[in-house]
Amino acid sequence: MTTSLPILADIRNPVLTQALQHKLDHKTKPLGSLGRLESLALRLGETLGTESPALEQPQLVVFAGDHGLTARGISAFPSDVSWQMVENFLAGGAAVSVLARQNGISLTVVDCGVKHDFLAGLPAGTQRPGLLVRKVANGTADSSMQPAMTAAQCRQALQNGQDIVKGLPGNALLLGEMGIGNTSAASLLLARLTGLDIEVCTGAGTGLDAPAVQRKTAVLREVLARHPSASAPLEALAALGGFEIATMVGAVLQAAAERRVVVVDGFIATSAVLVAHALQPLVLQRCVFAHRSGERGHEFMLQHLGVQALLDLGLRLGEGSGAALAWPLLQSACTILREMASFESAGVSEKSAADTTAA
């Protein structure tokens, strides 16, 4: 499968990294005492290419799509919940809506392939505020019977993701998603791209009990067996993924190419980064992982990517809720770099060499 995805440059700059570390080390605090906030500040400065990073016009994009595999009973909720939740996002009533509003983050919902017409009954050309319709089809096919999407559909979703980011302002993209059945797609991608057994990749999703998780796992094992040759990243994405995940992959790669900070939410958002990383490993230079999800497979994704998430709150809602919750930490990290005094500027004495052996 060929598609025109961005080729990412290596943004490592030892001179900038050294300058950022020097700046952090000489703030009015014991060395390293702000812990992981300091490494976060370093990452943000490196991504944005400056010693004084500022996050501007953050964009939280919720990518929504339906999954044909839900016909196999792999979710506790009916697929209609996908479009109903999109309406909830647009009305401002969802968790991510509330958190985005609280933190001053712009929220956009993208219909990547929901089985619903959100513009029905409206005059031709009408647009709804906060909604982008980039529908590839009315949900993916049932991946236990055939590939979830065709190669052409996968390419279209990837291109849609790139185009969406090109049209957004700001220098930070926060990832969110909605789609009944998409934990199954994420579990399938995790198993196929890492070689892990599907059983360790599969969790409760929307709240399945233990017997239902076993049935879900059996269905997912069947899906993997049906697509044994879909091992390359884009082939796996087309066979196993969802329109919202594929669109997110395109968005992640475009945001990374533009050196935007990419704030990765939970399990499904990380599955998109898993695919993006398999295509362009340098994507991780631009990513901040918001939280470790309560969904079983997420820890294995983070381990495979070799990254550590900022928060661990047992979240498994998705939507971008974890990304929105982590956002103030990114703001704090930037503010520390820009505004916290140095020992020299504050006239505070630094720890002397003689003090290093004192209690």
Coordinates of C-alpha atoms in Angstrom, one line a residue:
M1 CA 0.0 0.0 0.0
T2 CA 1.5 3.3 -1.1
T3 CA 0.4 6.7 0.3
S4 CA 2.1 10.1 0.6
L5 CA 2.8 10.3 4.3
P6 CA 5.3 12.8 5.7
I7 CA 8.9 11.7 6.2
L8 CA 9.9 13.0 9.6
A9 CA 13.2 14.7 10.2
D10 CA 15.3 14.0 13.3
I11 CA 14.8 17.1 15.5
R12 CA 17.5 16.3 18.0
N13 CA 19.7 19.3 18.6
P14 CA 22.4 18.7 21.2
V15 CA 23.2 22.4 21.5
L16 CA 19.5 23.2 22.3
T17 CA 19.2 20.2 24.6
Q18 CA 22.3 21.3 26.6
A19 CA 21.0 24.9 26.8
L20 CA 17.6 23.7 28.1
Q21 CA 19.2 21.4 30.7
H22 CA 21.5 24.2 31.8
K23 CA 18.5 26.5 32.2
L24 CA 16.6 23.9 34.2
D25 CA 19.6 23.0 36.4
H26 CA 20.2 26.7 37.4
K27 CA 16.6 27.5 38.4
T28 CA 16.1 28.3 42.1
K29 CA 15.7 24.7 43.3
P30 CA 17.8 21.7 44.2
L31 CA 19.1 20.0 41.1
G32 CA 16.4 17.7 39.6
S33 CA 13.9 18.5 42.3
L34 CA 11.0 19.0 40.0
G35 CA 11.4 15.4 38.9
R36 CA 9.5 14.4 35.7
L37 CA 8.3 17.9 35.2
E38 CA 11.8 18.8 34.2
S39 CA 12.1 16.0 31.6
L40 CA 8.7 17.1 30.3
A41 CA 9.9 20.7 30.0
L42 CA 13.0 19.4 28.2
R43 CA 10.8 17.4 25.7
L44 CA 8.6 20.4 25.0
G45 CA 11.5 22.7 24.4
E46 CA 13.1 20.2 22.1
T47 CA 9.9 19.7 20.2
L48 CA 9.2 23.4 19.7
G49 CA 12.8 24.2 19.1
T50 CA 13.2 26.9 21.8
E51 CA 14.6 27.5 25.3
S52 CA 11.4 29.3 26.1
P53 CA 8.5 27.1 24.9
A54 CA 5.0 28.4 24.9
L55 CA 1.9 26.3 24.0
E56 CA -0.4 28.1 21.7
Q57 CA -4.0 27.4 20.6
P58 CA -4.2 23.8 21.7
Q59 CA -6.5 21.6 19.6
L60 CA -8.2 18.5 21.0
V61 CA -9.5 16.5 18.1
V62 CA -11.9 13.6 18.8
F63 CA -11.8 11.1 15.9
A64 CA -15.1 9.1 15.7
G65 CA -15.9 6.0 13.7
D66 CA -18.0 2.8 13.8
H67 CA -16.7 -0.8 13.6
G68 CA -18.4 -3.6 11.7
L69 CA -16.9 -6.1 14.2
T70 CA -19.5 -5.0 16.8
A71 CA -21.9 -7.4 15.0
R72 CA -19.9 -10.1 16.8
G73 CA -20.9 -8.9 20.2
I74 CA -17.5 -7.6 21.3
S75 CA -18.8 -4.5 23.1
A76 CA -21.1 -4.0 26.1
F77 CA -22.8 -1.1 24.3
P78 CA -24.6 -0.9 21.0
S79 CA -23.0 0.8 18.1
D80 CA -25.6 3.6 18.1
V81 CA -23.7 5.0 21.2
S82 CA -21.0 6.2 18.8
W83 CA -23.2 8.8 17.1
Q84 CA -25.1 9.6 20.3
M85 CA -21.8 10.4 22.0
V86 CA -20.7 12.6 19.1
E87 CA -23.9 14.6 19.7
N88 CA -23.0 14.7 23.4
F89 CA -19.6 16.1 22.5
L90 CA -21.1 18.7 20.2
A91 CA -23.6 19.7 23.0
G92 CA -20.7 20.1 25.4
G93 CA -21.9 17.5 27.8
A94 CA -19.2 14.8 27.6
A95 CA -16.3 14.4 30.0
V96 CA -13.8 15.6 27.4
S97 CA -16.1 18.6 26.5
V98 CA -16.1 19.7 30.1
L99 CA -12.3 19.2 30.6
A100 CA -11.5 21.0 27.3
R101 CA -13.7 23.9 28.3
Q102 CA -12.1 24.0 31.8
N103 CA -8.6 24.2 30.3
G104 CA -9.2 26.5 27.4
I105 CA -8.6 23.8 24.7
S106 CA -10.5 24.0 21.4
L107 CA -12.5 20.8 20.7
T108 CA -13.3 19.5 17.3
V109 CA -15.1 16.2 16.5
V110 CA -14.4 14.5 13.3
D111 CA -16.8 12.0 11.7
C112 CA -14.3 9.6 10.2
G113 CA -16.9 6.9 9.6
V114 CA -19.9 6.9 11.9
K115 CA -23.0 5.1 10.9
H116 CA -25.1 8.3 11.1
D117 CA -25.8 11.5 9.1
F118 CA -25.0 14.4 11.3
L119 CA -26.1 16.9 8.6
A120 CA -29.5 15.2 7.9
G121 CA -32.2 17.7 7.3
L122 CA -29.9 20.7 7.1
P123 CA -29.6 22.9 3.9
A124 CA -26.8 21.8 1.5
G125 CA -23.4 23.1 2.5
T126 CA -24.4 23.7 6.1
Q127 CA -21.7 23.0 8.7
R128 CA -22.2 22.4 12.4
P129 CA -19.9 24.2 14.8
G130 CA -17.2 21.9 16.2
L131 CA -17.9 19.1 13.7
L132 CA -15.9 18.1 10.7
V133 CA -17.4 15.4 8.4
R134 CA -14.6 13.4 6.8
K135 CA -16.5 10.2 6.5
V136 CA -14.8 7.4 4.5
A137 CA -17.8 5.1 4.8
N138 CA -20.5 4.2 7.3
G139 CA -18.3 2.2 9.6
T140 CA -15.7 -0.4 8.7
A141 CA -16.5 -3.9 7.5
D142 CA -16.6 -6.8 9.9
S143 CA -12.9 -7.7 10.2
S144 CA -13.8 -11.3 11.1
M145 CA -15.2 -11.7 7.6
Q146 CA -13.0 -9.4 5.5
P147 CA -10.5 -6.6 5.9
A148 CA -11.9 -3.7 8.0
M149 CA -11.2 -1.3 5.1
T150 CA -9.9 -1.4 1.6
A151 CA -6.4 -0.1 0.8
A152 CA -8.0 2.9 -0.8
Q153 CA -10.2 3.6 2.2
C154 CA -7.2 3.4 4.5
R155 CA -5.3 5.8 2.3
Q156 CA -8.2 8.2 2.3
A157 CA -8.4 8.1 6.1
L158 CA -4.7 8.8 6.4
Q159 CA -5.0 11.7 4.0
N160 CA -8.0 13.1 5.8
G161 CA -6.0 13.1 9.0
Q162 CA -3.2 15.0 7.4
D163 CA -5.6 17.6 5.9
I164 CA -7.4 18.1 9.2
V165 CA -4.2 19.0 11.0
K166 CA -3.1 21.3 8.2
G167 CA -6.2 23.3 8.7
L168 CA -5.9 23.7 12.5
P169 CA -4.1 26.6 14.3
G170 CA -1.7 26.2 17.2
N171 CA 1.3 24.1 18.1
A172 CA -0.3 21.3 20.1
L173 CA -2.6 18.4 19.0
L174 CA -4.4 16.5 21.7
L175 CA -5.7 13.1 20.6
G176 CA -9.2 11.9 21.4
E177 CA -11.5 9.2 19.9
M178 CA -14.9 7.7 20.0
G179 CA -16.1 4.4 18.5
I180 CA -17.9 1.5 20.0
G181 CA -15.7 -1.5 19.3
N182 CA -12.4 0.4 18.9
T183 CA -10.7 -1.2 21.9
S184 CA -10.9 -4.4 19.9
A185 CA -9.3 -2.7 16.9
A186 CA -6.5 -1.4 19.2
S187 CA -6.0 -4.8 20.8
L188 CA -5.7 -6.4 17.3
L189 CA -3.1 -3.8 16.2
L190 CA -1.2 -4.3 19.4
A191 CA -1.1 -8.1 18.9
R192 CA -0.1 -7.9 15.3
L193 CA 2.5 -5.2 15.5
T194 CA 4.2 -6.4 18.6
G195 CA 3.8 -10.2 18.4
L196 CA 2.0 -10.4 21.8
D197 CA -0.7 -13.0 22.2
I198 CA -4.2 -11.5 21.8
E199 CA -5.2 -12.7 25.2
V200 CA -2.8 -10.3 27.0
C201 CA -3.8 -7.5 24.6
T202 CA -7.6 -7.7 25.3
G203 CA -9.4 -6.0 28.2
A204 CA -12.9 -5.1 29.3
G205 CA -13.3 -2.2 27.0
T206 CA -16.7 -0.6 27.7
G207 CA -17.1 -2.7 30.8
L208 CA -17.4 -6.4 29.8
D209 CA -17.4 -9.0 32.5
A210 CA -14.8 -11.8 32.6
P211 CA -16.8 -14.4 30.5
A212 CA -17.6 -11.6 27.9
V213 CA -13.8 -10.7 27.7
Q214 CA -13.1 -14.4 27.0
R215 CA -15.7 -14.4 24.2
K216 CA -14.2 -11.1 22.9
T217 CA -10.7 -12.6 22.9
A218 CA -11.9 -15.6 21.0
V219 CA -13.4 -13.4 18.3
L220 CA -10.2 -11.3 18.1
R221 CA -8.1 -14.5 17.7
E222 CA -10.4 -15.5 14.8
V223 CA -9.8 -12.1 13.2
L224 CA -6.1 -12.4 13.4
A225 CA -6.2 -15.9 11.9
R226 CA -8.3 -14.5 9.0
H227 CA -5.6 -11.9 8.1
P228 CA -2.3 -13.7 8.6
S229 CA -0.4 -11.8 5.9
A230 CA -1.4 -8.3 7.1
S231 CA 1.8 -7.7 9.0
A232 CA 3.2 -4.5 7.6
P233 CA 1.9 -1.4 9.4
L234 CA -0.5 -0.1 6.8
E235 CA -1.7 -3.5 5.8
A236 CA -2.4 -4.3 9.5
L237 CA -4.1 -1.0 9.9
A238 CA -6.4 -1.6 6.9
A239 CA -7.2 -5.2 7.9
L240 CA -7.7 -4.7 11.6
G241 CA -8.1 -1.0 12.4
G242 CA -10.9 1.6 12.3
F243 CA -11.5 4.7 10.3
E244 CA -10.9 6.9 13.4
I245 CA -7.6 5.1 14.1
A246 CA -6.4 5.5 10.5
T247 CA -7.4 9.1 10.4
M248 CA -5.6 9.6 13.7
V249 CA -2.4 8.1 12.3
G250 CA -2.4 10.6 9.4
A251 CA -3.0 13.4 11.9
V252 CA -0.2 12.3 14.2
L253 CA 2.3 12.1 11.4
Q254 CA 1.3 15.5 10.0
A255 CA 1.4 17.1 13.5
A256 CA 4.8 15.6 14.0
A257 CA 6.1 16.9 10.6
E258 CA 5.0 20.4 11.7
R259 CA 6.7 20.0 15.1
R260 CA 3.5 20.3 17.0
V261 CA 3.4 18.7 20.4
V262 CA 1.3 15.6 20.2
V263 CA -0.5 14.8 23.4
V264 CA -1.5 11.1 23.3
D265 CA -4.5 10.0 25.3
G266 CA -5.1 6.3 26.2
F267 CA -5.3 2.9 24.6
I268 CA -6.9 3.7 21.3
A269 CA -4.9 6.9 20.7
T270 CA -1.7 5.1 21.5
S271 CA -2.6 2.4 19.0
A272 CA -2.6 5.1 16.3
V273 CA 0.9 6.2 17.6
L274 CA 1.9 2.5 17.5
V275 CA 1.2 2.4 13.8
A276 CA 2.7 5.8 13.2
H277 CA 5.9 4.7 15.1
A278 CA 6.1 1.5 13.0
L279 CA 6.1 3.8 9.9
Q280 CA 8.2 6.7 11.3
P281 CA 10.0 5.9 14.6
L282 CA 11.0 9.6 15.0
V283 CA 7.4 10.4 15.7
L284 CA 8.1 9.7 19.4
Q285 CA 10.3 12.8 19.6
R286 CA 7.1 14.9 19.4
C287 CA 4.8 12.9 21.6
V288 CA 3.8 13.3 25.2
F289 CA 1.9 10.4 26.7
A290 CA -0.8 11.7 29.0
H291 CA -1.7 8.7 31.1
R292 CA -1.6 5.0 31.5
S293 CA -5.0 3.6 30.9
G294 CA -6.8 1.0 33.0
E295 CA -7.4 -0.9 29.7
R296 CA -5.2 -4.0 29.9
G297 CA -3.2 -3.7 26.7
H298 CA -2.2 -0.1 27.2
E299 CA 0.7 -0.9 29.5
F300 CA 2.1 -3.2 26.9
M301 CA 1.8 -0.5 24.2
L302 CA 3.8 1.9 26.4
Q303 CA 6.4 -0.7 27.1
H304 CA 6.8 -1.5 23.4
L305 CA 7.3 2.2 22.6
G306 CA 9.7 2.6 25.5
V307 CA 7.7 5.6 27.0
Q308 CA 6.3 6.6 30.3
A309 CA 3.0 8.3 30.8
L310 CA 2.5 11.3 33.0
L311 CA -0.6 10.2 34.9
D312 CA -1.9 6.9 36.2
L313 CA -5.5 7.4 37.4
G314 CA -7.1 4.2 36.2
L315 CA -8.9 6.0 33.4
R316 CA -10.4 4.0 30.6
L317 CA -12.9 6.4 29.2
G318 CA -11.1 7.6 26.1
E319 CA -12.5 10.6 24.3
G320 CA -9.2 12.5 25.0
S321 CA -10.2 12.9 28.6
G322 CA -6.7 11.9 29.9
A323 CA -5.0 14.2 27.4
A324 CA -7.1 17.1 28.7
L325 CA -6.4 16.2 32.3
A326 CA -2.6 16.1 31.6
W327 CA -2.6 19.4 29.8
P328 CA -2.0 21.7 32.8
L329 CA 1.2 19.7 33.5
L330 CA 2.5 20.7 30.0
Q331 CA 1.6 24.3 30.7
S332 CA 3.4 24.2 34.0
A333 CA 6.5 22.7 32.5
C334 CA 6.7 25.5 29.9
T335 CA 6.0 28.2 32.5
I336 CA 8.8 26.9 34.7
L337 CA 11.2 27.2 31.8
R338 CA 10.0 30.7 30.9
E339 CA 9.3 32.3 34.2
M340 CA 11.1 30.6 37.1
A341 CA 14.1 32.6 38.3
S342 CA 17.7 31.4 38.1
F343 CA 20.0 31.5 41.1
E344 CA 21.8 34.4 39.4
S345 CA 18.8 36.5 38.5
A346 CA 17.2 36.0 41.9
G347 CA 20.5 36.7 43.8
V348 CA 20.2 33.3 45.5
S349 CA 23.3 31.4 46.4
E350 CA 23.7 28.0 44.6
K351 CA 24.8 24.9 46.5
S352 CA 28.6 25.0 46.7
A353 CA 30.9 22.0 46.1
A354 CA 31.7 21.9 49.8
D355 CA 28.0 21.5 50.6
T356 CA 27.7 18.3 48.6
T357 CA 29.0 16.2 51.5
A358 CA 26.9 18.0 54.1
A359 CA 23.8 16.4 55.6

